[in-house]
mmCIF file of C-alpha atoms in Angstrom:
data_model
loop_
_atom_site.group_PDB
_atom_site.id
_atom_site.type_symbol
_atom_site.label_atom_id
_atom_site.label_comp_id
_atom_site.label_asym_id
_atom_site.label_seq_id
_atom_site.Cartn_x
_atom_site.Cartn_y
_atom_site.Cartn_z
ATOM 1 C CA UNK R 1 -5.951 -40.885 246.604
ATOM 2 C CA UNK R 2 -9.600 -42.126 247.024
ATOM 3 C CA UNK R 3 -10.869 -38.534 247.065
ATOM 4 C CA UNK R 4 -9.445 -37.957 243.586
ATOM 5 C CA UNK R 5 -11.355 -40.923 242.235
ATOM 6 C CA UNK R 6 -14.567 -39.742 243.920
ATOM 7 C CA UNK R 7 -14.143 -36.245 242.484
ATOM 8 C CA UNK R 8 -13.473 -37.629 239.027
ATOM 9 C CA UNK R 9 -16.547 -39.856 239.255
ATOM 10 C CA UNK R 10 -18.695 -36.939 240.400
ATOM 11 C CA UNK R 11 -17.477 -34.689 237.592
ATOM 12 C CA UNK R 12 -18.056 -37.456 235.088
ATOM 13 C CA UNK R 13 -21.579 -37.954 236.434
ATOM 14 C CA UNK R 14 -22.348 -34.234 236.178
ATOM 15 C CA UNK R 15 -20.893 -34.105 232.696
ATOM 16 C CA UNK R 16 -23.172 -36.907 231.583
ATOM 17 C CA UNK R 17 -26.251 -35.229 233.073
ATOM 18 C CA UNK R 18 -25.466 -31.814 231.583
ATOM 19 C CA UNK R 19 -24.793 -33.328 228.187
ATOM 20 C CA UNK R 20 -28.051 -35.249 228.347
ATOM 21 C CA UNK R 21 -30.228 -32.229 229.086
ATOM 22 C CA UNK R 22 -28.401 -29.600 227.042
ATOM 23 C CA UNK R 23 -30.189 -30.526 223.853
ATOM 24 C CA UNK R 24 -33.651 -29.986 225.385
ATOM 25 C CA UNK R 25 -35.232 -27.103 227.272
ATOM 26 C CA UNK R 26 -33.292 -25.599 230.195
ATOM 27 C CA UNK R 27 -33.498 -27.726 233.305
ATOM 28 C CA UNK R 28 -32.568 -27.227 236.920
ATOM 29 C CA UNK R 29 -30.281 -29.847 238.393
ATOM 30 C CA UNK R 30 -30.665 -30.337 242.136
ATOM 31 C CA UNK R 31 -28.133 -32.378 244.077
ATOM 32 C CA UNK R 32 -28.836 -33.332 247.671
ATOM 33 C CA UNK R 33 -25.982 -32.694 250.082
ATOM 34 C CA UNK R 34 -25.676 -34.595 253.342
ATOM 35 C CA UNK R 35 -23.626 -33.410 256.322
ATOM 36 C CA UNK R 36 -20.463 -35.444 256.419
ATOM 37 C CA UNK R 37 -20.289 -36.177 260.148
ATOM 38 C CA UNK R 38 -23.967 -36.356 261.186
ATOM 39 C CA UNK R 39 -23.916 -40.118 261.409
ATOM 40 C CA UNK R 40 -20.715 -40.241 263.413
ATOM 41 C CA UNK R 41 -21.337 -42.310 266.598
ATOM 42 C CA UNK R 42 -19.966 -39.617 268.890
ATOM 43 C CA UNK R 43 -21.649 -36.593 267.269
ATOM 44 C CA UNK R 44 -24.637 -36.545 269.627
ATOM 45 C CA UNK R 45 -22.861 -37.359 272.893
ATOM 46 C CA UNK R 46 -20.038 -34.907 272.259
ATOM 47 C CA UNK R 47 -21.401 -31.816 270.440
ATOM 48 C CA UNK R 48 -17.952 -30.278 269.987
ATOM 49 C CA UNK R 49 -16.451 -33.455 268.554
ATOM 50 C CA UNK R 50 -17.970 -32.864 265.117
ATOM 51 C CA UNK R 51 -16.649 -29.293 265.014
ATOM 52 C CA UNK R 52 -13.219 -30.457 266.148
ATOM 53 C CA UNK R 53 -13.187 -33.193 263.528
ATOM 54 C CA UNK R 54 -14.224 -30.765 260.772
ATOM 55 C CA UNK R 55 -11.534 -28.256 261.771
ATOM 56 C CA UNK R 56 -8.912 -31.001 261.926
ATOM 57 C CA UNK R 57 -9.917 -32.279 258.494
ATOM 58 C CA UNK R 58 -9.767 -28.785 257.000
ATOM 59 C CA UNK R 59 -6.323 -28.092 258.460
ATOM 60 C CA UNK R 60 -5.032 -31.466 257.301
ATOM 61 C CA UNK R 61 -6.332 -30.844 253.782
ATOM 62 C CA UNK R 62 -4.734 -27.388 253.661
ATOM 63 C CA UNK R 63 -1.440 -28.755 254.942
ATOM 64 C CA UNK R 64 -1.536 -31.520 252.335
ATOM 65 C CA UNK R 65 -2.148 -29.069 249.493
ATOM 66 C CA UNK R 66 0.583 -26.717 250.670
ATOM 67 C CA UNK R 67 3.199 -29.382 251.322
ATOM 68 C CA UNK R 68 2.189 -32.001 248.829
ATOM 69 C CA UNK R 69 5.089 -34.363 248.157
ATOM 70 C CA UNK R 70 3.830 -37.197 246.011
ATOM 71 C CA UNK R 71 5.787 -40.412 246.017
ATOM 72 C CA UNK R 72 6.938 -40.389 242.419
ATOM 73 C CA UNK R 73 10.057 -42.511 242.769
ATOM 74 C CA UNK R 74 10.446 -45.836 240.998
ATOM 75 C CA UNK R 75 13.339 -48.279 241.153
ATOM 76 C CA UNK R 76 14.267 -50.999 238.684
ATOM 77 C CA UNK R 77 17.250 -53.408 238.778
ATOM 78 C CA UNK R 78 20.319 -52.786 236.597
ATOM 79 C CA UNK R 79 22.120 -55.929 235.349
ATOM 80 C CA UNK R 80 25.820 -55.948 234.321
ATOM 81 C CA UNK R 81 26.357 -57.931 231.105
ATOM 82 C CA UNK R 82 29.285 -59.760 229.549
ATOM 83 C CA UNK R 83 29.008 -57.695 226.364
ATOM 84 C CA UNK R 84 30.167 -54.678 228.381
ATOM 85 C CA UNK R 85 26.880 -52.876 228.902
ATOM 86 C CA UNK R 86 24.234 -52.694 231.597
ATOM 87 C CA UNK R 87 20.619 -53.676 231.026
ATOM 88 C CA UNK R 88 17.224 -52.968 232.555
ATOM 89 C CA UNK R 89 13.945 -54.805 232.011
ATOM 90 C CA UNK R 90 11.022 -52.938 230.435
ATOM 91 C CA UNK R 91 7.555 -54.030 229.397
ATOM 92 C CA UNK R 92 5.906 -53.151 226.093
ATOM 93 C CA UNK R 93 2.626 -54.059 224.466
ATOM 94 C CA UNK R 94 -0.874 -55.120 225.522
ATOM 95 C CA UNK R 95 -0.680 -57.603 227.138
ATOM 96 C CA UNK R 96 2.828 -56.670 228.186
ATOM 97 C CA UNK R 97 5.956 -58.389 226.913
ATOM 98 C CA UNK R 98 9.153 -58.063 228.968
ATOM 99 C CA UNK R 99 12.547 -57.432 227.357
ATOM 100 C CA UNK R 100 16.092 -56.473 228.433
ATOM 101 C CA UNK R 101 17.224 -53.014 227.297
ATOM 102 C CA UNK R 102 20.770 -51.665 227.258
ATOM 103 C CA UNK R 103 20.921 -48.542 229.428
ATOM 104 C CA UNK R 104 22.420 -45.958 227.062
ATOM 105 C CA UNK R 105 22.870 -42.326 228.143
ATOM 106 C CA UNK R 106 24.439 -41.465 224.777
ATOM 107 C CA UNK R 107 21.364 -41.979 222.593
ATOM 108 C CA UNK R 108 17.755 -40.832 222.596
ATOM 109 C CA UNK R 109 15.817 -43.467 220.672
ATOM 110 C CA UNK R 110 14.245 -46.561 222.235
ATOM 111 C CA UNK R 111 14.894 -49.742 220.245
ATOM 112 C CA UNK R 112 13.766 -53.297 220.759
ATOM 113 C CA UNK R 113 14.185 -56.373 218.548
ATOM 114 C CA UNK R 114 10.803 -56.878 216.913
ATOM 115 C CA UNK R 115 9.082 -59.694 215.014
ATOM 116 C CA UNK R 116 10.150 -63.312 214.801
ATOM 117 C CA UNK R 117 12.262 -62.457 211.725
ATOM 118 C CA UNK R 118 14.743 -60.333 213.687
ATOM 119 C CA UNK R 119 18.320 -61.591 213.422
ATOM 120 C CA UNK R 120 21.291 -60.023 215.172
ATOM 121 C CA UNK R 121 23.964 -60.616 212.536
ATOM 122 C CA UNK R 122 26.792 -59.304 214.721
ATOM 123 C CA UNK R 123 25.927 -61.166 217.929
ATOM 124 C CA UNK R 124 27.661 -64.296 219.217
ATOM 125 C CA UNK R 125 24.309 -65.967 219.783
ATOM 126 C CA UNK R 126 21.163 -64.379 218.397
ATOM 127 C CA UNK R 127 18.845 -67.350 218.879
ATOM 128 C CA UNK R 128 18.186 -66.405 222.514
ATOM 129 C CA UNK R 129 17.492 -62.737 221.819
ATOM 130 C CA UNK R 130 13.989 -61.879 223.155
ATOM 131 C CA UNK R 131 11.844 -60.417 220.388
ATOM 132 C CA UNK R 132 8.729 -58.265 220.529
ATOM 133 C CA UNK R 133 5.887 -59.890 218.586
ATOM 134 C CA UNK R 134 3.647 -57.053 217.290
ATOM 135 C CA UNK R 135 0.720 -59.304 216.368
ATOM 136 C CA UNK R 136 0.449 -60.388 220.017
ATOM 137 C CA UNK R 137 -0.091 -56.787 221.141
ATOM 138 C CA UNK R 138 -3.355 -54.930 220.619
ATOM 139 C CA UNK R 139 -1.674 -51.542 221.206
ATOM 140 C CA UNK R 140 1.054 -51.801 218.552
ATOM 141 C CA UNK R 141 0.915 -50.760 214.927
ATOM 142 C CA UNK R 142 3.334 -50.824 212.022
ATOM 143 C CA UNK R 143 5.007 -47.660 210.765
ATOM 144 C CA UNK R 144 5.360 -47.405 207.006
ATOM 145 C CA UNK R 145 8.344 -45.944 205.218
ATOM 146 C CA UNK R 146 6.350 -42.853 204.258
ATOM 147 C CA UNK R 147 5.989 -41.956 207.935
ATOM 148 C CA UNK R 148 8.348 -39.076 208.891
ATOM 149 C CA UNK R 149 9.349 -40.968 212.034
ATOM 150 C CA UNK R 150 11.316 -43.442 209.920
ATOM 151 C CA UNK R 151 13.683 -40.627 208.976
ATOM 152 C CA UNK R 152 14.782 -40.500 212.624
ATOM 153 C CA UNK R 153 16.603 -43.744 211.942
ATOM 154 C CA UNK R 154 17.411 -43.918 208.253
ATOM 155 C CA UNK R 155 17.673 -40.253 207.292
ATOM 156 C CA UNK R 156 16.123 -38.618 204.220
ATOM 157 C CA UNK R 157 16.826 -41.645 201.994
ATOM 158 C CA UNK R 158 14.533 -43.824 204.086
ATOM 159 C CA UNK R 159 12.484 -45.272 201.214
ATOM 160 C CA UNK R 160 15.402 -46.713 199.282
ATOM 161 C CA UNK R 161 16.929 -48.032 202.495
ATOM 162 C CA UNK R 162 13.755 -49.862 203.468
ATOM 163 C CA UNK R 163 13.421 -51.371 200.013
ATOM 164 C CA UNK R 164 16.986 -52.680 200.191
ATOM 165 C CA UNK R 165 16.359 -54.278 203.554
ATOM 166 C CA UNK R 166 13.210 -56.239 202.822
ATOM 167 C CA UNK R 167 10.575 -56.440 200.127
ATOM 168 C CA UNK R 168 7.859 -56.000 202.720
ATOM 169 C CA UNK R 169 9.728 -53.263 204.588
ATOM 170 C CA UNK R 170 8.242 -50.477 202.497
ATOM 171 C CA UNK R 171 4.980 -50.908 204.370
ATOM 172 C CA UNK R 172 6.659 -51.498 207.705
ATOM 173 C CA UNK R 173 10.024 -49.867 208.374
ATOM 174 C CA UNK R 174 9.687 -50.668 212.083
ATOM 175 C CA UNK R 175 10.617 -54.251 211.163
ATOM 176 C CA UNK R 176 14.103 -53.067 210.194
ATOM 177 C CA UNK R 177 15.690 -53.175 213.649
ATOM 178 C CA UNK R 178 19.404 -52.689 214.355
ATOM 179 C CA UNK R 179 21.369 -55.810 213.471
ATOM 180 C CA UNK R 180 24.122 -55.140 215.987
ATOM 181 C CA UNK R 181 22.411 -55.187 219.377
ATOM 182 C CA UNK R 182 21.918 -58.295 221.567
ATOM 183 C CA UNK R 183 19.061 -56.569 223.396
ATOM 184 C CA UNK R 184 16.850 -53.526 223.160
ATOM 185 C CA UNK R 185 18.328 -50.049 223.656
ATOM 186 C CA UNK R 186 16.815 -47.631 226.165
ATOM 187 C CA UNK R 187 17.945 -44.146 225.169
ATOM 188 C CA UNK R 188 18.436 -42.038 228.311
ATOM 189 C CA UNK R 189 20.134 -39.138 226.529
ATOM 190 C CA UNK R 190 18.862 -35.575 226.251
ATOM 191 C CA UNK R 191 16.092 -35.348 223.691
ATOM 192 C CA UNK R 192 12.336 -35.399 223.242
ATOM 193 C CA UNK R 193 12.425 -38.996 221.988
ATOM 194 C CA UNK R 194 14.379 -40.335 224.990
ATOM 195 C CA UNK R 195 12.765 -42.556 227.589
ATOM 196 C CA UNK R 196 13.152 -40.012 230.450
ATOM 197 C CA UNK R 197 11.376 -37.373 228.329
ATOM 198 C CA UNK R 198 8.559 -39.733 227.391
ATOM 199 C CA UNK R 199 8.119 -40.683 231.055
ATOM 200 C CA UNK R 200 8.262 -36.999 232.099
ATOM 201 C CA UNK R 201 11.108 -37.668 234.532
ATOM 202 C CA UNK R 202 12.684 -34.804 236.430
ATOM 203 C CA UNK R 203 15.805 -36.805 237.247
ATOM 204 C CA UNK R 204 17.222 -40.311 237.330
ATOM 205 C CA UNK R 205 20.187 -41.926 239.048
ATOM 206 C CA UNK R 206 21.899 -45.282 238.884
ATOM 207 C CA UNK R 207 24.780 -47.286 240.307
ATOM 208 C CA UNK R 208 26.834 -49.579 238.062
ATOM 209 C CA UNK R 209 28.139 -52.822 239.553
ATOM 210 C CA UNK R 210 31.519 -54.328 238.737
ATOM 211 C CA UNK R 211 31.576 -56.622 235.708
ATOM 212 C CA UNK R 212 32.651 -59.470 237.971
ATOM 213 C CA UNK R 213 28.910 -59.874 238.526
ATOM 214 C CA UNK R 214 28.110 -60.108 234.807
ATOM 215 C CA UNK R 215 24.894 -61.957 233.916
ATOM 216 C CA UNK R 216 24.023 -62.558 237.576
ATOM 217 C CA UNK R 217 20.303 -63.015 238.139
ATOM 218 C CA UNK R 218 20.453 -62.071 241.827
ATOM 219 C CA UNK R 219 23.195 -59.426 242.196
ATOM 220 C CA UNK R 220 22.029 -56.145 240.689
ATOM 221 C CA UNK R 221 22.107 -52.404 241.332
ATOM 222 C CA UNK R 222 19.255 -49.909 241.010
ATOM 223 C CA UNK R 223 18.078 -47.357 238.493
ATOM 224 C CA UNK R 224 15.972 -44.737 240.302
ATOM 225 C CA UNK R 225 13.418 -42.800 238.249
ATOM 226 C CA UNK R 226 11.727 -39.699 239.665
ATOM 227 C CA UNK R 227 8.948 -37.506 238.329
ATOM 228 C CA UNK R 228 8.934 -35.118 241.303
ATOM 229 C CA UNK R 229 12.124 -33.879 242.945
ATOM 230 C CA UNK R 230 12.555 -32.821 246.539
ATOM 231 C CA UNK R 231 12.939 -29.116 247.312
ATOM 232 C CA UNK R 232 16.668 -29.119 247.927
ATOM 233 C CA UNK R 233 17.329 -31.604 245.147
ATOM 234 C CA UNK R 234 20.447 -32.981 246.846
ATOM 235 C CA UNK R 235 21.308 -35.984 248.994
ATOM 236 C CA UNK R 236 23.643 -35.774 251.966
ATOM 237 C CA UNK R 237 27.031 -37.393 251.400
ATOM 238 C CA UNK R 238 26.829 -37.140 247.601
ATOM 239 C CA UNK R 239 29.081 -34.866 245.520
ATOM 240 C CA UNK R 240 27.600 -32.932 242.605
ATOM 241 C CA UNK R 241 28.827 -31.236 239.456
ATOM 242 C CA UNK R 242 26.549 -29.195 237.163
ATOM 243 C CA UNK R 243 25.585 -30.217 233.632
ATOM 244 C CA UNK R 244 26.533 -27.981 230.719
ATOM 245 C CA UNK R 245 25.079 -27.303 227.294
ATOM 246 C CA UNK R 246 27.289 -27.941 224.301
ATOM 247 C CA UNK R 247 27.543 -24.670 222.310
ATOM 248 C CA UNK R 248 28.008 -26.644 219.067
ATOM 249 C CA UNK R 249 24.604 -28.337 219.369
ATOM 250 C CA UNK R 250 22.987 -25.826 216.996
ATOM 251 C CA UNK R 251 25.438 -26.741 214.242
ATOM 252 C CA UNK R 252 25.327 -30.455 214.996
ATOM 253 C CA UNK R 253 22.090 -31.489 216.766
ATOM 254 C CA UNK R 254 23.477 -34.996 217.349
ATOM 255 C CA UNK R 255 25.689 -33.586 220.113
ATOM 256 C CA UNK R 256 22.560 -32.533 221.995
ATOM 257 C CA UNK R 257 21.934 -36.112 223.138
ATOM 258 C CA UNK R 258 24.945 -36.142 225.456
ATOM 259 C CA UNK R 259 25.426 -34.921 229.025
ATOM 260 C CA UNK R 260 28.378 -32.550 229.468
ATOM 261 C CA UNK R 261 30.312 -31.725 232.635
ATOM 262 C CA UNK R 262 33.427 -29.660 233.358
ATOM 263 C CA UNK R 263 36.556 -31.691 234.101
ATOM 264 C CA UNK R 264 38.854 -29.177 235.779
ATOM 265 C CA UNK R 265 41.913 -31.353 236.237
ATOM 266 C CA UNK R 266 43.297 -34.899 236.253
ATOM 267 C CA UNK R 267 45.481 -35.853 239.214
ATOM 268 C CA UNK R 268 47.890 -38.789 238.894
ATOM 269 C CA UNK R 269 49.591 -40.119 242.011
ATOM 270 C CA UNK R 270 48.736 -36.949 243.970
ATOM 271 C CA UNK R 271 50.557 -34.856 241.344
ATOM 272 C CA UNK R 272 48.939 -32.636 238.760
ATOM 273 C CA UNK R 273 50.783 -33.638 235.633
ATOM 274 C CA UNK R 274 50.309 -33.227 231.899
ATOM 275 C CA UNK R 275 51.670 -36.629 230.958
ATOM 276 C CA UNK R 276 50.491 -39.856 232.578
ATOM 277 C CA UNK R 277 53.459 -41.862 231.226
ATOM 278 C CA UNK R 278 55.923 -39.920 233.407
ATOM 279 C CA UNK R 279 54.324 -41.395 236.535
ATOM 280 C CA UNK R 280 54.662 -45.029 235.395
ATOM 281 C CA UNK R 281 57.973 -46.857 235.913
ATOM 282 C CA UNK R 282 57.511 -49.459 233.166
ATOM 283 C CA UNK R 283 58.863 -49.794 229.627
ATOM 284 C CA UNK R 284 56.536 -48.699 226.846
ATOM 285 C CA UNK R 285 55.088 -51.539 224.751
ATOM 286 C CA UNK R 286 54.984 -49.860 221.342
ATOM 287 C CA UNK R 287 54.013 -52.997 219.409
ATOM 288 C CA UNK R 288 51.027 -53.576 221.681
ATOM 289 C CA UNK R 289 49.927 -49.986 221.128
ATOM 290 C CA UNK R 290 49.879 -50.567 217.372
ATOM 291 C CA UNK R 291 48.102 -53.915 217.737
ATOM 292 C CA UNK R 292 45.352 -52.919 220.157
ATOM 293 C CA UNK R 293 44.950 -49.227 219.345
ATOM 294 C CA UNK R 294 45.436 -48.190 222.982
ATOM 295 C CA UNK R 295 48.122 -45.865 224.265
ATOM 296 C CA UNK R 296 50.222 -45.827 226.308
ATOM 297 C CA UNK R 297 50.905 -49.543 226.959
ATOM 298 C CA UNK R 298 53.560 -50.900 229.325
ATOM 299 C CA UNK R 299 55.440 -54.188 229.674
ATOM 300 C CA UNK R 300 54.888 -55.694 233.131
ATOM 301 C CA UNK R 301 58.312 -57.179 233.817
ATOM 302 C CA UNK R 302 57.327 -58.626 237.175
ATOM 303 C CA UNK R 303 53.935 -59.881 236.052
ATOM 304 C CA UNK R 304 50.419 -58.565 236.543
ATOM 305 C CA UNK R 305 50.143 -59.740 240.158
ATOM 306 C CA UNK R 306 52.871 -57.400 241.393
ATOM 307 C CA UNK R 307 52.115 -54.507 239.042
ATOM 308 C CA UNK R 308 51.627 -51.109 240.630
ATOM 309 C CA UNK R 309 50.079 -48.066 238.996
ATOM 310 C CA UNK R 310 49.561 -44.504 240.245
ATOM 311 C CA UNK R 311 46.130 -43.463 241.432
ATOM 312 C CA UNK R 312 44.016 -41.592 238.920
ATOM 313 C CA UNK R 313 41.559 -38.976 240.152
ATOM 314 C CA UNK R 314 39.194 -36.696 238.261
ATOM 315 C CA UNK R 315 38.261 -33.324 239.750
ATOM 316 C CA UNK R 316 35.139 -31.602 238.468
ATOM 317 C CA UNK R 317 33.542 -28.206 238.696
ATOM 318 C CA UNK R 318 31.730 -27.776 241.992
ATOM 319 C CA UNK R 319 34.321 -29.701 244.013
ATOM 320 C CA UNK R 320 33.297 -33.245 243.077
ATOM 321 C CA UNK R 321 36.182 -35.739 242.977
ATOM 322 C CA UNK R 322 36.201 -39.268 241.584
ATOM 323 C CA UNK R 323 38.935 -41.802 242.334
ATOM 324 C CA UNK R 324 39.013 -44.556 239.748
ATOM 325 C CA UNK R 325 39.808 -48.209 240.498
ATOM 326 C CA UNK R 326 42.827 -49.409 238.504
ATOM 327 C CA UNK R 327 40.588 -51.811 236.548
ATOM 328 C CA UNK R 328 38.684 -48.781 235.249
ATOM 329 C CA UNK R 329 41.677 -47.221 233.512
ATOM 330 C CA UNK R 330 44.139 -50.084 232.903
ATOM 331 C CA UNK R 331 43.517 -53.372 231.126
ATOM 332 C CA UNK R 332 45.691 -56.424 230.542
ATOM 333 C CA UNK R 333 46.158 -57.300 226.869
ATOM 334 C CA UNK R 334 47.867 -60.037 224.898
ATOM 335 C CA UNK R 335 49.157 -62.799 227.175
ATOM 336 C CA UNK R 336 48.578 -60.691 230.253
ATOM 337 C CA UNK R 337 52.109 -59.309 230.459
ATOM 338 C CA UNK R 338 51.180 -55.930 228.968
ATOM 339 C CA UNK R 339 48.856 -53.317 230.466
ATOM 340 C CA UNK R 340 47.297 -50.504 228.437
ATOM 341 C CA UNK R 341 45.632 -47.301 229.522
ATOM 342 C CA UNK R 342 41.980 -47.534 228.462
ATOM 343 C CA UNK R 343 41.279 -43.793 228.512
ATOM 344 C CA UNK R 344 41.258 -42.561 224.929
ATOM 345 C CA UNK R 345 40.456 -39.350 223.119
ATOM 346 C CA UNK R 346 37.288 -38.952 221.069
ATOM 347 C CA UNK R 347 39.568 -38.061 218.169
ATOM 348 C CA UNK R 348 41.642 -40.787 216.510
ATOM 349 C CA UNK R 349 44.514 -38.347 216.174
ATOM 350 C CA UNK R 350 44.409 -37.913 219.935
ATOM 351 C CA UNK R 351 46.218 -41.207 220.453
ATOM 352 C CA UNK R 352 49.495 -39.445 219.806
ATOM 353 C CA UNK R 353 48.796 -36.728 222.342
ATOM 354 C CA UNK R 354 50.730 -36.880 225.644
ATOM 355 C CA UNK R 355 48.998 -38.985 228.283
#
């Protein structure tokens, strides 16, 4: 990209000259142009070499402009965490400060614990939570409660909320960070405030490691961020299903943050069934269902080591199929002699529906 910098410098130089003389009488600006290849060592001994080089340069430039594919892909590690989420490291501030952020595709805002007064009241250990120190950054500024952006978080009653949180919060509602997160939150949902929108990404992809590698500093997967997609937009060997728009978004804008896909069918043990429980040959554990809020649960008479469950497969629009590992849809509870299905409805009443 050196040519871009040269062009920018030249335009800046011309802009300065024109601005300088515009206030006085009209002037003629003369710029001396030098042939590009006259000083080439072989230009005199081979008269056609210069012409050949000029033609080659012109063709190369035209080909570059026509088939320009800038390398706009960026990868960052994704870390599995014991609290159940996955985190990425991002830098904020000037000079930069690095913090872990929970990768969240179900929200659009970007949070980070800020100021030395931040306290995660619902965390097991909040003393080790990295905190952004605004006074150490020359590019940060406080947002007062009268700023409309505060309503993104607290709603229309933002002023009274800020006053309840802290006496000094009225002049700085950005100090009132969520008290329930052990790290920052990187909102990757659909929305103008989300991190992908702010970075002008055209697409992103990620792979989530098993939680057996939780908190590992060396074993990670990748989050790939792209600002320019290839022409076909698809990778060989990868199955795809199209995204949908939720028709209820107009009535409830909050639903617009999510990504929606069409689940055509659920296949259990190679059979398309309406009830999962019919494919499991264990006794229902009704008490465990009441205790843990999961359903259905089963008593493992022979123990967890010999337990066997039917395969669960999701089939999506477009032909994509996803086979789930047993650990992704069954979990041991209690003393380990009961297993519960961990797929639940988004409606509390859905627990009683056939599964």
